[in-house]
Amino acid sequence: GFVQDLQFLRRTRPTAVNLGWALERMASVFSSGKERSLEDRVDALTRESDAMAREDREMGRLIGRYGAQLIPESGAGILTHCNAGALATGGVGTALAPVYEAHRRGIDVRLFADETRPLLQGSRLTAWEARYVGVPVTVLTDSMAAYLMARGDVNLVIVGADRIAANGDVANKIGTYGLAISASHHGIPFYVAAPSSTFDPDTPVGAAIPIEEREAREVGAPEGPFPVPRGVSIWNPAFDVTPSHLVTAFVTDGGVLRPPYEPAIARLLRREGPPESLDVIPDR
């Protein structure tokens, strides 16, 4: 039935909060039209999904506008992880939106894309779309990122998020936590770009975020022959959690959030005006 289908879809991505948020929104529309014909209810669902797509595009545009202000006008080397661009959203993306906006403004941006193992979203997706829009991009394996920072080639890190707890802890693609530690060690700003819908007030801290674990074959046989000896256990969490104290700022559709994060996030979600730590910077 309808409830079972919702639960099935929600279980497909337990870590990400946006899917559950969207499903609840669609379920509310469907349930509110019980007296209407099935055709009318389907039309209502279509209108709601179109509205969410428009909102998603607008949120990406705003994230790009606010995030571009964090990129030096003289240019910057920007490291990212996984894919949080146009291929992952209904618009220009989240983490890549500031990069694209800075590029549009003529700022010299150089993008470094972690491969993002084991599924290689960085090399397969991020690198493809960056090249498509003309942003200079270099791919590196995940284990090379710290050395790239030590060389001085990275000025800032921007990543997306799958769920952000009420205290600012961030669940994102596996490998993000290591990047945040490395960025902190090298004194490099670590930004998380995400729409308001990714902040989950019902999850108090990162430890409460369920972490999806995926099939062993993604690690054991990513391409062709089986590189891991048979009989050896494989651990394959799809996400990790970065503590809020490693995040320099959040770039949202409402502006740039800076610590302390818990009150800033609460005010952002209530939309009661700019949070005390919300830094809304006008266009240059």
Short mmCIF file of C-alpha atoms in Angstrom, two decimals, residues 162-279:
data_model
loop_
_atom_site.label_atom_id
_atom_site.label_comp_id
_atom_site.label_asym_id
_atom_site.label_seq_id
_atom_site.Cartn_x
_atom_site.Cartn_y
_atom_site.Cartn_z
CA ASP A 162 23.48 14.39 2.97
CA ARG A 163 22.27 15.33 6.44
CA ILE A 164 23.29 18.01 8.93
CA ALA A 165 22.39 17.46 12.58
CA ALA A 166 20.95 20.21 14.77
CA ASN A 167 24.38 20.84 16.31
CA GLY A 168 26.12 21.15 12.93
CA ASP A 169 27.64 17.67 12.63
CA VAL A 170 27.72 16.70 8.94
CA ALA A 171 27.04 13.37 7.24
CA ASN A 172 28.53 13.29 3.77
CA LYS A 173 30.21 10.85 1.39
CA ILE A 174 32.81 8.63 3.02
CA GLY A 175 36.18 10.40 3.06
CA THR A 176 34.79 13.82 3.97
CA TYR A 177 35.83 13.49 7.63
CA GLY A 178 39.43 12.86 6.63
CA LEU A 179 39.41 15.92 4.40
CA ALA A 180 38.11 18.07 7.25
CA ILE A 181 40.89 16.84 9.56
CA SER A 182 43.52 17.54 6.92
CA ALA A 183 42.09 20.99 6.17
CA SER A 184 42.11 21.85 9.87
CA HIS A 185 45.73 20.70 10.22
CA HIS A 186 46.82 22.84 7.27
CA GLY A 187 44.77 25.90 8.27
CA ILE A 188 42.53 25.69 5.20
CA PRO A 189 38.85 26.78 5.39
CA PHE A 190 36.45 23.83 5.20
CA TYR A 191 32.99 24.82 3.94
CA VAL A 192 29.83 22.74 3.71
CA ALA A 193 27.29 23.85 1.11
CA ALA A 194 23.72 22.64 1.59
CA PRO A 195 20.12 23.83 1.25
CA SER A 196 17.97 24.44 4.30
CA SER A 197 16.19 21.12 3.68
CA THR A 198 19.39 19.19 4.50
CA PHE A 199 19.45 20.50 8.09
CA ASP A 200 17.60 18.02 10.29
CA PRO A 201 16.36 19.51 13.57
CA ASP A 202 15.11 16.06 14.65
CA THR A 203 18.66 14.66 14.69
CA PRO A 204 20.47 16.27 17.63
CA VAL A 205 24.04 15.12 16.89
CA GLY A 206 25.94 13.30 14.19
CA ALA A 207 26.13 10.07 16.19
CA ALA A 208 22.36 9.73 15.74
CA ILE A 209 22.58 9.75 11.93
CA PRO A 210 22.11 6.27 10.43
CA ILE A 211 25.03 5.38 8.16
CA GLU A 212 24.24 3.38 5.06
CA GLU A 213 26.52 0.42 4.40
CA ARG A 214 26.77 -0.87 0.87
CA GLU A 215 27.72 -4.09 -0.88
CA ALA A 216 31.23 -5.47 -0.49
CA ARG A 217 31.62 -5.89 -4.25
CA GLU A 218 31.82 -2.10 -4.68
CA VAL A 219 35.17 -2.24 -2.89
CA GLY A 220 36.24 -5.76 -3.77
CA ALA A 221 35.54 -5.60 -7.50
CA PRO A 222 35.11 -1.99 -8.60
CA GLU A 223 36.20 -2.89 -12.13
CA GLY A 224 37.02 -6.24 -13.64
CA PRO A 225 39.04 -8.84 -11.71
CA PHE A 226 38.49 -9.26 -7.98
CA PRO A 227 41.42 -7.35 -6.37
CA VAL A 228 40.66 -8.32 -2.75
CA PRO A 229 41.54 -11.91 -1.78
CA ARG A 230 38.45 -14.07 -1.48
CA GLY A 231 37.41 -14.74 2.08
CA VAL A 232 38.63 -11.34 3.30
CA SER A 233 36.01 -9.17 5.00
CA ILE A 234 35.16 -5.80 3.45
CA TRP A 235 33.72 -2.80 5.29
CA ASN A 236 31.94 -0.34 3.00
CA PRO A 237 30.13 2.56 4.76
CA ALA A 238 28.85 5.02 2.17
CA PHE A 239 29.08 8.04 4.50
CA ASP A 240 30.97 9.40 7.48
CA VAL A 241 30.24 12.14 10.01
CA THR A 242 32.34 15.30 10.33
CA PRO A 243 32.10 17.02 13.76
CA SER A 244 30.82 20.57 13.61
CA HIS A 245 34.01 22.04 15.11
CA LEU A 246 35.87 21.14 11.91
CA VAL A 247 33.42 23.13 9.74
CA THR A 248 34.49 26.72 9.04
CA ALA A 249 31.02 27.74 7.84
CA PHE A 250 27.86 26.46 6.17
CA VAL A 251 26.85 27.97 2.85
CA THR A 252 23.06 27.83 2.60
CA ASP A 253 20.26 29.34 0.55
CA GLY A 254 19.76 31.72 3.49
CA GLY A 255 23.35 32.91 3.71
CA VAL A 256 26.57 31.81 5.39
CA LEU A 257 26.22 30.27 8.85
CA ARG A 258 29.13 30.58 11.27
CA PRO A 259 29.57 29.20 14.82
CA PRO A 260 27.87 28.72 17.19
CA TYR A 261 25.92 26.48 14.85
CA GLU A 262 23.05 25.20 16.99
CA PRO A 263 21.32 28.58 17.42
CA ALA A 264 22.22 29.64 13.88
CA ILE A 265 20.66 26.49 12.39
CA ALA A 266 17.56 26.84 14.56
CA ARG A 267 17.02 30.44 13.46
CA LEU A 268 17.62 29.55 9.82
CA LEU A 269 14.99 26.82 9.91
CA ARG A 270 12.46 29.01 11.70
CA ARG A 271 13.06 31.77 9.14
CA GLU A 272 12.63 34.40 11.82
CA GLY A 273 15.08 36.74 10.15
CA PRO A 274 18.82 36.29 9.87
CA PRO A 275 20.38 34.20 12.67
CA GLU A 276 22.90 36.07 14.79
CA SER A 277 25.72 34.17 13.10
CA LEU A 278 24.22 34.34 9.59
CA ASP A 279 26.54 36.33 7.37
#
